[in-house]
Short mmCIF file of C-alpha atoms in Angstrom, two decimals:
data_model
loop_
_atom_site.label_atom_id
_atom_site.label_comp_id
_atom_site.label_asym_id
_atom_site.label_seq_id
_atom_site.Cartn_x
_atom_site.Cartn_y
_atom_site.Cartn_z
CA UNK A 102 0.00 0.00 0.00
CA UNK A 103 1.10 3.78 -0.76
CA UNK A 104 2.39 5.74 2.19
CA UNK A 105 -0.26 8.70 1.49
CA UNK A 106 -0.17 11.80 3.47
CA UNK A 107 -1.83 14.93 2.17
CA UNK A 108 -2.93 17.94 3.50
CA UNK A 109 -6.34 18.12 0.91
CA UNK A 110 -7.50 15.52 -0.93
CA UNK A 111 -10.34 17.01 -3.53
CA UNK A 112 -13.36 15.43 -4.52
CA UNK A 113 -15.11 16.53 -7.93
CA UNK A 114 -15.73 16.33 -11.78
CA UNK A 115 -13.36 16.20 -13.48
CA UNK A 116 -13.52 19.10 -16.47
CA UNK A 117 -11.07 20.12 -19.00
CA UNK A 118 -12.03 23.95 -19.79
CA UNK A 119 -12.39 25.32 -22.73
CA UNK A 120 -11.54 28.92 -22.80
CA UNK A 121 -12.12 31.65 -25.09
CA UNK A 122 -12.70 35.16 -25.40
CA UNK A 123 -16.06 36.35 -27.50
CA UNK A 124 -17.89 39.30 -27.34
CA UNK A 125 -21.44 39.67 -26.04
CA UNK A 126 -22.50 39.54 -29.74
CA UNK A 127 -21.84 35.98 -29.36
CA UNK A 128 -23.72 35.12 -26.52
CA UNK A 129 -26.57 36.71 -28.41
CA UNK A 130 -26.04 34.73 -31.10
CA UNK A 131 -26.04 31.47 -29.13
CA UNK A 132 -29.26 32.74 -26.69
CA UNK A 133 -26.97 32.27 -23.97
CA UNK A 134 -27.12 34.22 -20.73
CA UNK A 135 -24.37 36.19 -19.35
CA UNK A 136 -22.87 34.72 -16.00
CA UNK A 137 -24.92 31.73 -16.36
CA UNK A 138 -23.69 27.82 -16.20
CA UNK A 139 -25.67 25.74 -18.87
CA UNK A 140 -25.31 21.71 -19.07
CA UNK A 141 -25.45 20.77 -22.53
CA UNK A 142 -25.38 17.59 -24.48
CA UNK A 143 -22.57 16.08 -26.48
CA UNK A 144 -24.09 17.39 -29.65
CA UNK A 145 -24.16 21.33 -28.29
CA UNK A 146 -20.65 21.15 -27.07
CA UNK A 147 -19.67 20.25 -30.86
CA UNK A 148 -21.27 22.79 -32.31
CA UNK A 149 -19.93 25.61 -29.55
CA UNK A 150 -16.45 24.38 -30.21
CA UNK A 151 -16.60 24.51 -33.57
CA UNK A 152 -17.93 28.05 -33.28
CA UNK A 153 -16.00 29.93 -30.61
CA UNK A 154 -12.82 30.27 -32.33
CA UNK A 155 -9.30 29.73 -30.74
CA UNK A 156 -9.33 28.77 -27.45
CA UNK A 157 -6.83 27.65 -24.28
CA UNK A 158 -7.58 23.73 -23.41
CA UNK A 159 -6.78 23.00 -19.59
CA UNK A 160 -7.79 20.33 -16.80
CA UNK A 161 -10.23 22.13 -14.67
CA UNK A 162 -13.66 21.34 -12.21
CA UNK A 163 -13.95 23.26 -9.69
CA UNK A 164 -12.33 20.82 -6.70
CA UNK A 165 -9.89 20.33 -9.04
CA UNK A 166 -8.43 24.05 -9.14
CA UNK A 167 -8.84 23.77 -5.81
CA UNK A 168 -6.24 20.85 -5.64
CA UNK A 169 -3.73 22.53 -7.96
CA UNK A 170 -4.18 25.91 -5.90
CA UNK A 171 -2.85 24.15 -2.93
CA UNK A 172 0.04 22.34 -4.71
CA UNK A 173 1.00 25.98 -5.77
CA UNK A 174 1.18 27.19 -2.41
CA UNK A 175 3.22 24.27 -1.51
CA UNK A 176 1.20 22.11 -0.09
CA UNK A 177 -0.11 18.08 -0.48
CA UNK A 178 -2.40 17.84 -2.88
CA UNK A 179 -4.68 14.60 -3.67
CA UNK A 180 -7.32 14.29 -6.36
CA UNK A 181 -10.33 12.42 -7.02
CA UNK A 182 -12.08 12.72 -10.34
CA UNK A 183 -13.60 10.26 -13.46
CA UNK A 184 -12.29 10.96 -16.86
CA UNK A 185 -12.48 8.48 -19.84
CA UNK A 186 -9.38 7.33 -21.66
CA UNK A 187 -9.34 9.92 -24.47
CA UNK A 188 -7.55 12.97 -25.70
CA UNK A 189 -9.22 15.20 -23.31
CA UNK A 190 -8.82 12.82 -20.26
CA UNK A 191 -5.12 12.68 -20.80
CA UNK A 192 -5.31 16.20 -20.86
CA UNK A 193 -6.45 16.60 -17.26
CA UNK A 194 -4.41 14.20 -16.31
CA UNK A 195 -1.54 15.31 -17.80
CA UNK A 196 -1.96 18.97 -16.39
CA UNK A 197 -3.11 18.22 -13.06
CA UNK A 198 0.00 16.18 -12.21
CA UNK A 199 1.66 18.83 -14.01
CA UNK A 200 1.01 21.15 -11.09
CA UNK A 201 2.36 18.57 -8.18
CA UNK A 202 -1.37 16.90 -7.51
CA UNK A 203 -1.26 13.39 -7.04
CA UNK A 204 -4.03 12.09 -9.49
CA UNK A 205 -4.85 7.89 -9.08
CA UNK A 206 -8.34 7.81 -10.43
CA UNK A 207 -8.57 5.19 -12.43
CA UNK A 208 -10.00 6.30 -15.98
CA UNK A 209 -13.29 4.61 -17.97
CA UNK A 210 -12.43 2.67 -20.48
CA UNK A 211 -16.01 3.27 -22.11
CA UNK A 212 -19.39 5.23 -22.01
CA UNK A 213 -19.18 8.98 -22.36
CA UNK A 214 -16.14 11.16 -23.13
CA UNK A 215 -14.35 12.96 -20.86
CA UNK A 216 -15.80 16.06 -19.56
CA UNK A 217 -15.70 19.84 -20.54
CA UNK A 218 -16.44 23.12 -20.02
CA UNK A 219 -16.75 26.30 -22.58
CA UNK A 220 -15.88 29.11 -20.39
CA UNK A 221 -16.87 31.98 -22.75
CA UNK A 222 -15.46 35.29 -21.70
CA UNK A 223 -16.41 38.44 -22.52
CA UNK A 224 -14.20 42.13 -22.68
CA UNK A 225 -15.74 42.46 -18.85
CA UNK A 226 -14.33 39.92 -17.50
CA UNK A 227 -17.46 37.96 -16.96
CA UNK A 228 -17.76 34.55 -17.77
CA UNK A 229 -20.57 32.58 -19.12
CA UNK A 230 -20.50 28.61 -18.43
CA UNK A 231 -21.32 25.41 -20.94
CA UNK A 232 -20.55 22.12 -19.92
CA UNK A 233 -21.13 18.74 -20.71
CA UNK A 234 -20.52 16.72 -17.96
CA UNK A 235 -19.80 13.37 -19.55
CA UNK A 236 -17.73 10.79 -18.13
CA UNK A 237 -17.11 12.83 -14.28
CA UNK A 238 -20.56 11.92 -12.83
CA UNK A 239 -19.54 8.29 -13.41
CA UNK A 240 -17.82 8.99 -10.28
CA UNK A 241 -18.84 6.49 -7.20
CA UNK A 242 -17.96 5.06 -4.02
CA UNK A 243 -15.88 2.68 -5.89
CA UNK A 244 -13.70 5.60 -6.48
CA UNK A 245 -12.66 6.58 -3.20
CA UNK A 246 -9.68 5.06 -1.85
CA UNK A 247 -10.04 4.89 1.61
CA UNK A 248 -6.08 5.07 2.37
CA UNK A 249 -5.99 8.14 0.86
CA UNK A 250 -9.07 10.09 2.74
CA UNK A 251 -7.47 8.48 6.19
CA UNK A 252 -3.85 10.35 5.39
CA UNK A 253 -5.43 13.86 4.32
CA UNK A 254 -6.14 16.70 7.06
CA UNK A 255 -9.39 17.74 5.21
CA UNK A 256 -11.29 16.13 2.85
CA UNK A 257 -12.82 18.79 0.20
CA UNK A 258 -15.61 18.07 -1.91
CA UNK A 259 -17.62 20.19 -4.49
CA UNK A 260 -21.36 20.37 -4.73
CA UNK A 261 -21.97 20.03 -7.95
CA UNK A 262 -20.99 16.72 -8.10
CA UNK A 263 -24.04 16.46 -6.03
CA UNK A 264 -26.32 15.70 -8.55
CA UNK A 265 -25.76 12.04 -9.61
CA UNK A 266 -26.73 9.57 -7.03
CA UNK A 267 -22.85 8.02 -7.28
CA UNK A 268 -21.80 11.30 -6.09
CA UNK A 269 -23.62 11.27 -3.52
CA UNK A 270 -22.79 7.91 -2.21
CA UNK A 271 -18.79 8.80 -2.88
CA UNK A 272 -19.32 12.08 -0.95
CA UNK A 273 -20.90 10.08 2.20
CA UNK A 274 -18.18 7.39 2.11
CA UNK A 275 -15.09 10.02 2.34
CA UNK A 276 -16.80 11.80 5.00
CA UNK A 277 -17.39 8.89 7.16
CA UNK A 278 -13.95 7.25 6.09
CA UNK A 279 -12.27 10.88 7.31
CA UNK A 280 -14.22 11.47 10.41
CA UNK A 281 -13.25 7.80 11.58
CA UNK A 282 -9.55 8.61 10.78
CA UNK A 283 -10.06 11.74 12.85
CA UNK A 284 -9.68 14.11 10.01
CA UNK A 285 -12.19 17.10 8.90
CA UNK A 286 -14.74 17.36 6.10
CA UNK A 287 -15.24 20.38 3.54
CA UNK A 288 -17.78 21.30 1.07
CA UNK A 289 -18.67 24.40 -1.49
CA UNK A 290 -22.27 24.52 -1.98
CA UNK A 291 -20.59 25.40 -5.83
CA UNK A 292 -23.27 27.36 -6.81
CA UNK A 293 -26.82 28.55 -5.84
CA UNK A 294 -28.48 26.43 -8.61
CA UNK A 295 -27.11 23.43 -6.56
CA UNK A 296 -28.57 24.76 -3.04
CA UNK A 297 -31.82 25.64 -4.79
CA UNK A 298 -32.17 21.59 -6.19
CA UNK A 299 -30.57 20.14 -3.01
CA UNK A 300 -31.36 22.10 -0.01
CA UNK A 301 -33.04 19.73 2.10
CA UNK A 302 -30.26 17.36 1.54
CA UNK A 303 -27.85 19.66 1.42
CA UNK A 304 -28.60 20.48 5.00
CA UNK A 305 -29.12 17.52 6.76
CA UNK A 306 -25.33 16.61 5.09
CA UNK A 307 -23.79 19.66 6.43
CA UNK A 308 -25.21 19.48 9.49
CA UNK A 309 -24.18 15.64 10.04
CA UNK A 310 -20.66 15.35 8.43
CA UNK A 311 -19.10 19.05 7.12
CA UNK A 312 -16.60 20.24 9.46
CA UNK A 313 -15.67 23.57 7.04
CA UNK A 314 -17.78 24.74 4.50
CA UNK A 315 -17.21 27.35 1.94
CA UNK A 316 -19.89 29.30 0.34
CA UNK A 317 -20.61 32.71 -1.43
CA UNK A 318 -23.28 35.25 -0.03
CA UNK A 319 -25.93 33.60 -2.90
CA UNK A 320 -25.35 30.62 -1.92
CA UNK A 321 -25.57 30.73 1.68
CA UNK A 322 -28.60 32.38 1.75
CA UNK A 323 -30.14 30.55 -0.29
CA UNK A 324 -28.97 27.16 1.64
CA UNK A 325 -30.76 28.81 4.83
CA UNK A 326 -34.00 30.62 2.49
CA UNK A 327 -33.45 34.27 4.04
CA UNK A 328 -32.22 37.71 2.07
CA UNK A 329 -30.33 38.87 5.28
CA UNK A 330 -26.74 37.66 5.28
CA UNK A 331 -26.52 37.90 8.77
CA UNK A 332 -29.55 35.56 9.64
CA UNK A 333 -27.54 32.90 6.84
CA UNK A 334 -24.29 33.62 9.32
CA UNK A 335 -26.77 33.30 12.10
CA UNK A 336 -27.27 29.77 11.06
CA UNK A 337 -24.66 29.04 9.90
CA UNK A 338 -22.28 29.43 12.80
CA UNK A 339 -24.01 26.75 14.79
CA UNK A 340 -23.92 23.85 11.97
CA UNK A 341 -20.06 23.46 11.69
CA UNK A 342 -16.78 24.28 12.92
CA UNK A 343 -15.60 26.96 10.37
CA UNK A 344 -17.45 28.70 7.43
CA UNK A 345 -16.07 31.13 4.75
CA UNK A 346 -18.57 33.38 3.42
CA UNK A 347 -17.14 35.01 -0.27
CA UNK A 348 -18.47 37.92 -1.22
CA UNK A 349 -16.84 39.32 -4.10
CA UNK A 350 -15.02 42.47 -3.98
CA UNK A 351 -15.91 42.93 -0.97
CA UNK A 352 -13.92 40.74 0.96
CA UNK A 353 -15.23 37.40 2.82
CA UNK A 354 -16.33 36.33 6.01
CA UNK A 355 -14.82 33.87 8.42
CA UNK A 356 -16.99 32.32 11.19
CA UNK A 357 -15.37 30.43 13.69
CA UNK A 358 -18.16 29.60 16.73
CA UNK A 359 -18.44 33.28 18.24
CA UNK A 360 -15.90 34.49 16.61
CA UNK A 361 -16.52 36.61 13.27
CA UNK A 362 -13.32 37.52 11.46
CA UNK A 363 -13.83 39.83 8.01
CA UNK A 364 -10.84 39.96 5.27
CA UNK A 365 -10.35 42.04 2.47
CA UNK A 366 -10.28 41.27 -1.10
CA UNK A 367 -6.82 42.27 -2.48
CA UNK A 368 -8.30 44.42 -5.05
CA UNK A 369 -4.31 45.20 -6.58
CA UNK A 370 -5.22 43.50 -9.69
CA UNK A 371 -7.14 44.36 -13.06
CA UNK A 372 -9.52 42.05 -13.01
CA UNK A 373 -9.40 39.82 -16.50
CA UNK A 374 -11.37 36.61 -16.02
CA UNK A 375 -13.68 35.78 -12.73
CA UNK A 376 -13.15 32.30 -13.16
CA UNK A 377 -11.95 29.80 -10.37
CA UNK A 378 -12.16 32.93 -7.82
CA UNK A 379 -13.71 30.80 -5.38
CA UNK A 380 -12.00 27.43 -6.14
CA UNK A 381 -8.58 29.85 -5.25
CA UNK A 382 -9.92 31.13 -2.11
CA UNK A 383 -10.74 27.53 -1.09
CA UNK A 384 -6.97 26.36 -1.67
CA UNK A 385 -5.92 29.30 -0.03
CA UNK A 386 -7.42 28.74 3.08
CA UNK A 387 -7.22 25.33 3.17
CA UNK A 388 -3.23 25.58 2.48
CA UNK A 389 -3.27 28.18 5.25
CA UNK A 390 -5.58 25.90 8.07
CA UNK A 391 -3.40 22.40 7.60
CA UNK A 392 -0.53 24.17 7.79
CA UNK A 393 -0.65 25.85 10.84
CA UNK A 394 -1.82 29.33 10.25
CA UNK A 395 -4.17 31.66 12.13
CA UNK A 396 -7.82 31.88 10.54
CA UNK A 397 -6.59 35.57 9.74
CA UNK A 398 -3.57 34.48 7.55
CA UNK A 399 -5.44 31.78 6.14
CA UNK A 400 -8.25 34.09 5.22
CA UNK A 401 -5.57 36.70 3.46
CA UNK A 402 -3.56 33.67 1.93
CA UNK A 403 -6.93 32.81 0.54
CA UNK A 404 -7.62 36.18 -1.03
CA UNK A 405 -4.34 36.60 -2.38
CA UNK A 406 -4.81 33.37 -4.19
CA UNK A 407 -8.46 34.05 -5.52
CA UNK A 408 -7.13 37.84 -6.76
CA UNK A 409 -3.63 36.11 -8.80
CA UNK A 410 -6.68 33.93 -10.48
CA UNK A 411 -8.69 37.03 -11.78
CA UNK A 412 -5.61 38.46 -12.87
CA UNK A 413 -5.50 36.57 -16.06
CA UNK A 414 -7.67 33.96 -18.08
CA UNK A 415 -7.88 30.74 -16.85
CA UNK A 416 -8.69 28.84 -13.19
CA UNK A 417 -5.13 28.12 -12.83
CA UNK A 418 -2.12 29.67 -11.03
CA UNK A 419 0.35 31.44 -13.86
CA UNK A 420 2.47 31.95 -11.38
CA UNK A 421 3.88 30.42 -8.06
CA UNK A 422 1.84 30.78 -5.40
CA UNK A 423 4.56 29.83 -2.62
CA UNK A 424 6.63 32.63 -4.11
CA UNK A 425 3.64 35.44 -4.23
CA UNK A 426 2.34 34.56 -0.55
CA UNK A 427 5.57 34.84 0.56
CA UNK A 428 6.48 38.18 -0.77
CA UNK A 429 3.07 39.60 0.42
CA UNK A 430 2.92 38.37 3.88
CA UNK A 431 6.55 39.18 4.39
#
């Protein structure tokens, strides 16, 4: 057996992204909606990619930036994720080992393709989402190697891969396999459109197996039904050990029982592309908590990360994140 030991391992669909810049022209052309995330068939990602012009290919998902994020800032990163055995799968693979994550997943051999993700971007730096899913929510319990939850500090998980039952059941397995090893468990509700098909169980999860949970102000008001942020912290506080509220440009909040700690957005950079902001903040912090930092240094090693992400296009690092954190918390 492998002598694992990780500080993350990341659990989450595996998506190569597809990136290319198009004006809003475009997106009228297409009837797509600005800032939106649209699942489309195998047929409709064809026809995009034959449409949007040049483009940047890269292994992405959100749990997976979040895994090369934290082998940036140095740290041990583990990966969990179904691709098939095609030209896009050995993509992701290729690039996510690339950046120092350990990736074991064993690939399919048949069924759908590997999956992907047309991250359209337009001269505002907003980004509008199309993805075919494919082969990632073949994921299952089956997947999860038990070794490797038992030797990682937290266990991180993505809520998107909510939605097929095997997800669900791989989820549930990791968190009990990482609570009996004495570790903690982390999920991002991923996106509002999850919370608003998932609440209930969403909820009762959260409430009986996340130890950190990571969330943007959407999001976590929607998980608890209220417009008032601070009725969603209310609730919030009392269902796990640590939450991270995002909230943009303004900053984020950490909640830590009574404690209530607010950092700033580094808003240094020209914002270019939006995408992975929140996967960034996630590796951030998560670098920063399993490796000894205070919840206030995690919090700014988190928004340093999330603001090198905007900086360019593309939901990973450009450039080392060891080396930036270092010069700006010096």
């Amino acid at each position: 057996m492998a002598d694992y030991k990780f500080d993350t391992t990341c659990i989450g669909n595996a998506i190569v992204d597809v990136l290319a810049r198009i004006d809003d022209d475009f997106l009228t052309q297409e009837n797509l909606v600005k800032n939106s995330m649209n699942l489309i068939d195998e047929a409709r990602a064809e026809d995009l990619y034959a449409k949007m012009g040049s483009a940047i290919e890269i292994s992405g998902g959100s749990a997976g930036n979040t895994a090369a994020g934290v082998a940036s800032l140095g740290g041990k990163s583990n990966y969990i994720g179904k691709v098939r055995n095609d030209q896009l799968g050995a993509i992701f693979a290729h690039d996510i080992q690339a950046m120092g994550v350990t990736f074991e997943t064993e690939r399919s051999t048949d069924g759908a393709a590997t999956a992907r993700s047309f991250i359209l971007v337009t001269p505002d730096a907003h980004r509008t989402m199309n993805t075919y899913l494919g082969a990632c929510v073949e994921l299952g319990p089956d997947d999860i190697n038990p070794a490797m939850i038992a030797a990682s500090e937290v266990t991180y998980m993505e809520g998107y891969l909510w939605d097929p039952d095997g997800g669900k059941a791989a989820f549930r397995k990791a968190a009990e396999i990482a609570h009996e090893a004495g570790k903690r468990v982390s999920l991002t509700l991923s996106d509002s459109f999850c919370v608003d098909r998932f609440r209930g169980e969403f909820q009762t999860f959260i409430k009986g197996g996340v130890d950190i949970l990571f969330a943007n102000e959407d999001e976590i008001r929607s998980l608890y039904q209220t417009e008032d942020l601070s009725d969603a912290i209310a609730a919030v506080r009392d269902t796990v050990e640590i939450a991270c509220i995002t909230r943009s440009n303004k900053g984020s909040v950490i909640i830590q029982g009574d404690n209530t700690l607010t950092v700033e957005a580094d808003t240094s950079v020209d914002v270019v592309d939006t995408t992975g902001a929140g996967d960034l903040y996630a590796s951030g912090f998560l670098y920063g908590f399993t490796n000894g930092y205070s919840l206030a240094d995690s919090g700014r090693i988190a928004s340093l990360a999330a603001a090198e992400i905007i900086s360019h296009i593309g939901a990973r690092p450009e450039t080392s994140l060891k080396n930036l954190i270092a010069q700006k918390l010096s």
